[in-house]
Tab-separated table of C-alpha atoms and ligand atoms in Angstrom:
chain	number	residue	atom	x	y	z
A	168	MET	CA	0.438	0.158	-0.269
A	169	ILE	CA	1.381	3.358	-1.380
A	170	CYS	CA	1.126	6.191	1.521
A	171	ALA	CA	1.822	10.012	0.251
A	172	VAL	CA	3.243	11.708	3.326
A	173	PHE	CA	2.852	15.466	2.807
A	174	ASP	CA	5.112	18.326	4.866
A	175	ALA	CA	7.892	15.826	4.853
A	176	LYS	CA	10.518	17.331	7.219
A	177	PRO	CA	13.896	15.358	7.683
A	178	TYR	CA	12.599	14.318	11.351
A	179	ASP	CA	9.447	13.299	9.633
A	180	ARG	CA	10.894	11.106	7.230
A	181	GLU	CA	13.591	9.337	10.049
A	182	PHE	CA	11.146	8.371	12.303
A	183	LEU	CA	8.082	7.535	10.052
A	184	THR	CA	10.606	5.183	7.308
A	185	ARG	CA	11.983	3.526	11.062
A	186	ALA	CA	8.417	2.682	11.990
A	187	ALA	CA	7.328	1.439	8.122
A	188	SER	CA	10.277	-0.921	7.871
A	189	GLY	CA	9.372	-4.943	7.919
A	190	THR	CA	5.769	-3.383	7.101
A	191	ALA	CA	4.043	-3.515	3.755
A	192	LEU	CA	3.623	0.277	3.639
A	193	GLU	CA	5.507	1.931	1.057
A	194	LEU	CA	5.807	5.835	2.007
A	195	ARG	CA	6.283	8.376	-0.289
A	196	PHE	CA	7.513	11.477	0.905
A	197	LEU	CA	6.654	15.217	-0.385
A	198	GLU	CA	8.133	18.301	1.042
A	199	PHE	CA	5.056	20.445	-0.121
A	200	ARG	CA	1.722	20.610	2.244
A	201	LEU	CA	-1.574	19.224	0.829
A	202	GLY	CA	-4.061	21.149	-0.396
A	203	GLN	CA	-6.332	21.909	-3.758
A	204	GLU	CA	-3.068	22.520	-6.253
A	205	THR	CA	-1.011	19.801	-4.740
A	206	VAL	CA	-3.809	17.108	-4.377
A	207	PHE	CA	-2.734	15.359	-7.968
A	208	SER	CA	0.840	14.472	-6.131
A	209	ALA	CA	-1.691	11.433	-3.898
A	210	ASP	CA	-1.783	9.848	-7.517
A	211	GLY	CA	-0.944	6.163	-7.212
A	212	ALA	CA	-1.683	6.436	-3.628
A	213	GLN	CA	-4.254	4.697	-1.445
A	214	GLY	CA	-3.679	6.302	1.811
A	215	VAL	CA	-2.234	9.839	2.715
A	216	CYS	CA	-0.355	11.332	5.292
A	217	VAL	CA	-1.338	15.052	6.913
A	218	PHE	CA	0.286	17.548	9.547
A	219	VAL	CA	-1.480	20.348	11.071
A	220	ASN	CA	-0.885	23.015	8.317
A	221	ASP	CA	-2.534	20.713	5.177
A	222	ARG	CA	-5.857	22.068	4.291
A	223	VAL	CA	-7.627	19.087	3.923
A	224	ASP	CA	-11.326	20.834	3.044
A	225	ARG	CA	-13.839	19.458	1.027
A	226	PRO	CA	-12.581	20.300	-2.803
A	227	VAL	CA	-9.257	18.178	-1.801
A	228	VAL	CA	-11.487	15.405	-0.365
A	229	GLU	CA	-13.329	15.201	-3.079
A	230	SER	CA	-10.140	14.577	-5.338
A	231	LEU	CA	-8.662	12.485	-3.111
A	232	ALA	CA	-11.729	10.158	-3.187
A	233	GLU	CA	-11.761	10.174	-6.783
A	234	LYS	CA	-8.157	8.926	-6.752
A	235	GLY	CA	-9.099	6.134	-4.837
A	236	ILE	CA	-7.840	7.072	-1.368
A	237	ARG	CA	-9.142	5.235	1.693
A	238	ASN	CA	-6.995	7.050	4.736
A	239	ILE	CA	-6.303	10.389	5.885
A	240	ALA	CA	-3.874	9.563	8.453
A	241	LEU	CA	-2.951	12.514	10.563
A	242	ARG	CA	0.347	13.015	11.981
A	243	CYS	CA	-0.581	14.925	15.147
A	244	ALA	CA	-3.884	15.316	17.776
A	245	GLY	CA	-5.529	18.195	16.146
A	246	PHE	CA	-7.252	17.281	13.314
A	247	ASN	CA	-9.813	21.016	12.710
A	248	ASN	CA	-8.063	21.184	9.052
A	249	VAL	CA	-9.685	18.174	7.815
A	250	ASP	CA	-13.379	18.235	6.503
A	251	LEU	CA	-14.856	14.927	8.927
A	252	GLU	CA	-18.190	15.288	7.367
A	253	ALA	CA	-16.895	15.249	3.528
A	254	ALA	CA	-14.551	12.714	4.430
A	255	LYS	CA	-17.105	10.689	5.765
A	256	GLU	CA	-19.879	11.021	3.180
A	257	HIS	CA	-17.081	9.890	0.421
A	258	GLY	CA	-15.792	6.490	2.815
A	259	ILE	CA	-12.566	7.724	3.628
A	260	THR	CA	-11.098	7.005	7.382
A	261	VAL	CA	-9.395	9.829	8.983
A	262	THR	CA	-7.086	8.497	11.935
A	263	ARG	CA	-5.153	11.027	13.839
A	264	VAL	CA	-2.459	10.173	16.732
A	265	PRO	CA	-4.431	11.453	19.912
A	266	ALA	CA	-1.517	11.651	22.525
A	267	TYR	CA	1.914	11.511	22.080
A	268	SER	CA	4.011	12.879	25.166
A	269	PRO	CA	3.102	14.423	27.646
A	270	TYR	CA	6.064	15.029	28.510
A	271	ALA	CA	7.394	16.626	25.781
A	272	VAL	CA	5.455	19.920	26.066
A	273	ALA	CA	5.703	20.152	29.601
A	274	GLU	CA	9.373	19.557	29.705
A	275	HIS	CA	9.608	21.986	27.229
A	276	THR	CA	7.181	24.579	29.155
A	277	VAL	CA	9.430	24.652	31.748
A	278	ALA	CA	12.558	25.161	29.938
A	279	LEU	CA	11.256	28.555	28.201
A	280	LEU	CA	10.636	30.007	31.759
A	281	MET	CA	13.912	28.511	32.820
A	282	THR	CA	15.455	30.122	29.967
A	283	LEU	CA	13.723	33.588	30.399
A	284	ASN	CA	13.919	33.838	34.231
A	285	ARG	CA	17.494	33.278	33.953
A	286	LYS	CA	18.267	34.460	30.886
A	287	ILE	CA	20.052	31.731	29.286
A	288	HIS	CA	19.648	32.754	25.802
A	289	ARG	CA	21.634	36.455	26.013
A	290	ALA	CA	24.579	35.156	28.304
A	291	TYR	CA	24.661	32.418	25.406
A	292	ASN	CA	25.154	34.989	22.660
A	293	ARG	CA	27.047	37.173	24.930
A	294	VAL	CA	30.025	34.276	26.163
A	295	ARG	CA	30.276	33.145	22.605
A	296	GLU	CA	31.466	36.963	22.397
A	297	GLN	CA	33.489	37.105	25.307
A	298	ASN	CA	31.683	39.396	26.834
A	299	PHE	CA	30.981	37.864	30.782
A	300	SER	CA	29.036	40.633	32.028
A	301	LEU	CA	26.215	39.481	34.825
A	302	ASN	CA	24.380	43.127	34.003
A	303	GLY	CA	21.101	42.471	33.188
A	304	LEU	CA	21.269	38.973	33.823
A	305	VAL	CA	19.388	38.533	36.942
A	306	GLY	CA	16.325	36.279	37.528
A	307	PHE	CA	14.132	34.834	40.528
A	308	ASP	CA	14.347	31.881	42.762
A	309	LEU	CA	11.231	29.587	41.178
A	310	HIS	CA	11.540	27.792	44.865
A	311	GLY	CA	8.595	29.722	46.809
A	312	LYS	CA	7.049	31.287	43.755
A	313	THR	CA	3.017	30.807	43.000
A	314	VAL	CA	2.256	29.258	39.398
A	315	GLY	CA	-1.109	29.168	37.913
A	316	ILE	CA	-1.745	25.920	35.360
A	317	VAL	CA	-5.044	26.707	33.141
A	318	GLY	CA	-5.940	23.889	32.062
A	319	THR	CA	-5.237	20.721	33.896
A	320	GLY	CA	-5.136	17.633	31.454
A	321	LYS	CA	-2.152	14.872	30.683
A	322	ILE	CA	0.598	18.558	30.089
A	323	GLY	CA	-0.944	20.451	32.690
A	324	ARG	CA	-0.584	17.709	35.043
A	325	ILE	CA	2.871	16.841	34.597
A	326	THR	CA	4.008	20.743	34.243
A	327	ALA	CA	2.880	21.421	37.531
A	328	SER	CA	4.599	18.075	38.980
A	329	ILE	CA	7.226	19.928	37.746
A	330	PHE	CA	6.777	23.290	39.138
A	331	ARG	CA	5.988	21.336	42.807
A	332	GLY	CA	9.568	19.896	42.306
A	333	PHE	CA	10.983	22.699	42.285
A	334	GLY	CA	9.345	23.960	45.911
A	335	CYS	CA	6.475	26.481	43.983
A	336	ARG	CA	3.132	26.650	45.199
A	337	VAL	CA	0.772	25.694	42.154
A	338	LEU	CA	-2.807	26.800	41.396
A	339	ALA	CA	-5.162	25.710	38.925
A	340	GLN	CA	-7.955	26.179	37.019
A	341	ASP	CA	-10.124	23.419	35.114
A	342	PRO	CA	-13.954	23.014	34.140
A	343	TYR	CA	-13.604	19.784	35.511
A	344	GLU	CA	-11.793	19.753	38.219
A	345	SER	CA	-9.971	16.681	39.482
A	346	ALA	CA	-10.030	16.764	43.289
A	347	GLU	CA	-8.530	13.666	43.793
A	348	TRP	CA	-4.939	14.473	41.576
A	349	ALA	CA	-5.179	18.125	43.381
A	350	ALA	CA	-4.871	16.367	46.308
A	351	GLU	CA	-2.863	13.800	46.074
A	352	ASN	CA	-0.271	16.293	44.487
A	353	GLY	CA	-0.874	19.353	46.693
A	354	VAL	CA	-2.672	21.659	44.204
A	355	THR	CA	-5.033	24.250	44.955
A	356	TYR	CA	-8.182	24.679	42.601
A	357	THR	CA	-9.239	28.266	41.996
A	358	SER	CA	-11.269	30.843	39.372
A	359	LEU	CA	-9.310	31.858	36.714
A	360	ASP	CA	-9.441	35.457	37.862
A	361	GLU	CA	-8.442	34.245	41.580
A	362	LEU	CA	-5.055	32.097	39.965
A	363	LEU	CA	-4.292	35.354	37.439
A	364	ALA	CA	-4.290	37.948	40.603
A	365	ALA	CA	-2.437	35.326	42.509
A	366	SER	CA	0.074	34.040	40.315
A	367	ASP	CA	3.749	34.830	39.353
A	368	ILE	CA	3.623	32.642	36.580
A	369	VAL	CA	0.959	31.621	34.499
A	370	SER	CA	1.209	28.767	32.104
A	371	LEU	CA	-1.701	27.787	29.515
A	372	HIS	CA	-2.609	24.172	28.950
A	373	SER	CA	-6.264	24.256	27.651
A	374	PRO	CA	-7.164	23.399	24.227
A	375	LEU	CA	-8.413	25.716	21.948
A	376	PHE	CA	-12.388	25.649	21.412
A	377	PRO	CA	-14.512	28.703	20.903
A	378	GLU	CA	-15.059	29.675	24.279
A	379	THR	CA	-10.941	29.866	25.010
A	380	TYR	CA	-10.776	31.595	22.111
A	381	HIS	CA	-8.694	35.098	23.421
A	382	LEU	CA	-9.260	33.465	27.036
A	383	LEU	CA	-6.438	36.340	27.868
A	384	ASP	CA	-7.271	39.236	26.806
A	385	ALA	CA	-6.977	42.958	27.701
A	386	GLY	CA	-9.214	42.821	30.918
A	387	ARG	CA	-7.490	39.120	32.021
A	388	PHE	CA	-3.914	40.547	31.465
A	389	ALA	CA	-5.000	43.747	33.861
A	390	ARG	CA	-6.104	41.242	36.197
A	391	MET	CA	-2.392	39.986	36.355
A	392	LYS	CA	0.035	40.254	39.175
A	393	ARG	CA	2.566	43.033	38.172
A	394	GLY	CA	6.215	41.635	36.834
A	395	ALA	CA	4.181	38.435	36.313
A	396	TYR	CA	5.330	35.976	33.602
A	397	LEU	CA	2.970	33.831	30.925
A	398	ILE	CA	3.827	30.962	29.310
A	399	ASN	CA	1.728	29.680	26.007
A	400	THR	CA	2.738	26.292	25.075
A	401	SER	CA	-0.749	25.089	23.868
A	402	ARG	CA	-2.521	27.524	21.198
A	403	GLY	CA	-1.770	30.566	19.977
A	404	LYS	CA	-5.370	31.682	19.546
A	405	LEU	CA	-5.670	31.583	23.760
A	406	VAL	CA	-3.595	34.574	23.578
A	407	ASP	CA	-5.264	37.901	22.104
A	408	THR	CA	-1.587	39.003	21.005
A	409	ALA	CA	-2.071	42.748	20.309
A	410	ALA	CA	-3.452	43.146	23.854
A	411	LEU	CA	-0.328	41.508	25.084
A	412	ILE	CA	1.671	43.945	23.019
A	413	ALA	CA	0.198	46.838	24.928
A	414	VAL	CA	0.736	44.936	28.351
A	415	LEU	CA	4.705	44.306	27.541
A	416	LYS	CA	4.756	47.901	26.634
A	417	SER	CA	3.131	49.222	29.475
A	418	GLY	CA	6.051	47.224	31.514
A	419	HIS	CA	3.107	44.925	33.130
A	420	LEU	CA	4.240	41.888	32.213
A	421	GLY	CA	7.885	40.459	33.948
A	422	GLY	CA	8.301	37.856	30.670
A	423	VAL	CA	6.921	36.040	28.047
A	424	ALA	CA	7.336	32.660	26.821
A	425	LEU	CA	5.386	31.302	24.011
A	426	ASP	CA	5.744	28.029	21.386
A	427	VAL	CA	2.457	28.863	19.534
A	428	TYR	CA	1.499	32.142	18.199
A	429	GLU	CA	-2.014	33.186	16.990
A	430	GLU	CA	-1.534	34.006	12.987
A	431	GLU	CA	1.655	31.126	13.223
A	432	GLU	CA	0.651	29.061	10.413
A	433	GLY	CA	2.354	29.692	6.840
A	434	ILE	CA	5.305	31.127	8.981
A	435	PHE	CA	6.702	28.712	12.146
A	436	PHE	CA	7.933	25.322	11.013
A	437	GLU	CA	9.281	26.878	7.889
A	438	ASP	CA	12.986	28.760	7.257
A	439	HIS	CA	12.128	32.467	6.537
A	440	SER	CA	15.579	33.685	6.697
A	441	GLY	CA	15.802	34.854	3.964
A	442	HIS	CA	12.471	37.080	3.881
A	443	VAL	CA	10.730	40.061	4.799
A	444	LEU	CA	9.126	39.221	7.944
A	445	GLY	CA	5.575	40.292	6.861
A	446	ASP	CA	3.857	40.207	10.390
A	447	ASP	CA	3.998	43.184	12.191
A	448	ILE	CA	2.597	41.841	14.807
A	449	LEU	CA	5.051	39.199	15.303
A	450	ALA	CA	7.610	41.344	14.423
A	451	ARG	CA	6.864	43.230	17.356
A	452	LEU	CA	6.830	40.619	19.638
A	453	LEU	CA	10.515	40.012	18.520
A	454	THR	CA	12.152	43.105	19.400
A	455	PHE	CA	10.957	42.870	23.111
A	456	PRO	CA	14.080	41.501	25.558
A	457	ASN	CA	11.949	39.798	27.786
A	458	VAL	CA	9.732	37.780	25.047
A	459	LEU	CA	11.289	34.438	24.110
A	460	VAL	CA	9.637	32.621	20.994
A	461	THR	CA	9.869	29.256	19.696
A	462	SER	CA	7.898	27.976	16.710
A	463	HIS	CA	5.875	25.165	17.789
A	464	GLN	CA	8.345	22.546	18.901
A	465	ALA	CA	7.146	21.510	22.200
A	466	PHE	CA	6.234	18.364	21.073
A	467	LEU	CA	9.722	17.877	18.996
A	468	THR	CA	11.210	15.032	21.418
A	469	GLU	CA	12.619	11.623	19.905
A	470	GLU	CA	9.825	9.827	22.185
A	471	ALA	CA	6.954	11.829	20.778
A	472	LEU	CA	8.410	11.258	17.019
A	473	GLY	CA	9.361	7.746	18.132
A	474	GLU	CA	5.251	7.635	19.320
A	475	ILE	CA	3.636	9.869	16.351
A	476	ALA	CA	5.453	7.459	13.898
A	477	ARG	CA	4.492	4.062	15.237
A	478	VAL	CA	0.783	4.917	16.162
A	479	THR	CA	0.728	6.791	12.408
A	480	VAL	CA	1.923	3.629	10.668
A	481	GLU	CA	-0.322	1.239	13.029
A	482	ASN	CA	-3.444	3.151	11.667
A	483	LEU	CA	-1.860	3.057	8.264
A	484	THR	CA	-1.755	-0.566	7.660
A	485	ARG	CA	-4.866	-0.939	10.055
A	486	VAL	CA	-7.287	0.724	7.405
A	487	ALA	CA	-5.405	-0.770	4.555
A	488	GLU	CA	-6.194	-4.123	6.060
A	489	GLY	CA	-9.904	-3.168	6.706
A	490	LYS	CA	-9.348	-3.127	10.300
A	491	ALA	CA	-10.582	0.010	13.118
A	492	PRO	CA	-8.021	2.313	13.435
A	493	LEU	CA	-6.574	2.293	17.009
A	494	ASP	CA	-8.472	5.896	18.043
A	495	THR	CA	-11.625	5.957	16.296
A	496	THR	CA	-12.873	9.009	17.757
A	497	LEU	CA	-12.829	10.995	14.271
A	498	LEU	CA	-15.141	7.722	12.286
A	499	GLY	CA	-18.411	9.645	13.302
B	248	NAI	P1	-5.741	17.258	27.581
B	248	NAI	O1	-7.057	16.748	26.637
B	248	NAI	O2	-5.404	15.939	28.164
B	248	NAI	O3	-5.981	18.292	28.334
B	248	NAI	C1	-7.108	19.488	28.460
B	248	NAI	C2	-7.496	20.033	29.819
B	248	NAI	O4	-8.246	21.434	29.271
B	248	NAI	C3	-8.867	19.286	30.315
B	248	NAI	O5	-8.165	18.955	31.908
B	248	NAI	C4	-9.898	20.255	30.027
B	248	NAI	O6	-10.760	19.716	30.707
B	248	NAI	C5	-9.325	21.564	30.266
B	248	NAI	N1	-9.779	22.754	29.878
B	248	NAI	C6	-11.120	22.591	28.875
B	248	NAI	N2	-11.439	23.905	28.537
B	248	NAI	C7	-11.097	24.653	29.326
B	248	NAI	C8	-11.071	25.797	30.041
B	248	NAI	N3	-12.066	27.208	29.476
B	248	NAI	N4	-9.900	26.481	30.828
B	248	NAI	C9	-9.073	25.791	31.374
B	248	NAI	N5	-9.110	24.413	30.772
B	248	NAI	C10	-9.926	23.819	30.332
B	248	NAI	O7	-5.157	18.030	26.651
B	248	NAI	P2	-3.834	17.768	26.706
B	248	NAI	O8	-3.164	16.195	26.475
B	248	NAI	O9	-3.034	18.498	28.336
B	248	NAI	O10	-2.716	19.447	26.048
B	248	NAI	C11	-3.397	20.505	25.921
B	248	NAI	C12	-2.995	21.548	24.754
B	248	NAI	O11	-1.345	21.504	24.604
B	248	NAI	C13	-3.702	20.765	23.488
B	248	NAI	O12	-4.841	20.997	23.643
B	248	NAI	C14	-2.740	21.470	22.522
B	248	NAI	O13	-3.744	22.435	22.200
B	248	NAI	C15	-1.523	21.592	23.160
B	248	NAI	N6	-0.105	20.820	22.765
B	248	NAI	C16	0.678	21.558	22.221
B	248	NAI	C17	1.660	21.021	21.721
B	248	NAI	C18	3.096	21.245	20.894
B	248	NAI	O14	3.775	21.053	20.360
B	248	NAI	N7	3.266	23.051	21.753
B	248	NAI	C19	1.761	19.791	21.728
B	248	NAI	C20	0.555	19.011	22.080
B	248	NAI	C21	-0.323	19.821	22.623
């Protein structure tokens, strides 16, 4: 069975090739994304493998169906870029990888905060230029600080435990509280407003839903402690970036670490170093000395990539053999 793998990066090739070795799966790697202009590249394949920025809308699904594609295999958890209804109508099975390594994301969250707080990124550059001055590199002890975790799912819980290990007091907010987990881990649930008012560090781990869009807006930023740090490794649209820039300019926030950005599509994951950056909001964000941005790399560990590849290959194989995929939540 042939599968066309769209938007394939070197690390996708490496891990998927390893996972598919010894199976009947033949992977055809394509560097560009799936969309109406590129769907012809799926000719001769029975499955396609896509990531977060491939556009699998109704016209693309119809073209895939005409080519005899039986399986759209997402190598990520999110599926907002696939028209599930159209796929169902055309008898195409959509599969995904619902969870890979929550540790990867939680550990990157803490790495971002530690880097920003202790100015490691600035120190690294300075020392390489033989500037051994410490001026401007003062951080704070995490021990004894209050951390607010918004969303206590798989990633939020692991992040909370890591911060507890540093000796932090941890507050949490989630519409579905787990009293047992909170008691066992010394975490206190509060309302979002109380969490924002009391936390020295706020870390977002809630999914993007219509009700969490711009969860942090101008009003909520005003409730945060002066000098507080914000970390977002969840979804860019949880934060109103224009409002964030305003509070950064006013000096209200101490620091901001982002692995995700509202308008990251078409920018993150790609090398734009030779081009003019057309996004003025992102360009402004990058000018603040107390802002650290990584381009959606929190998931990028060997363990997570290995698990993504294993589950994707297993899903493709099962669907080709007429069996149910590992995760059936998208079958409708
Ligand atoms: P999960 O589904 O295990 O947990 C999400 C939690 O958020 C649940 O406890 C849920 O009740 C809670 N929640 C729902 N609505 C909420 C609200 N209005 N306020 C506060 N909490 C709310 O998800 P998991 O695996 O922990 O992932 C969290 C998010 O991390 C994902 O939705 C995704 O956006 C992001 N993510 C980012 C990655 C990256 O590379 N940067 C990689 C993987 C996930």
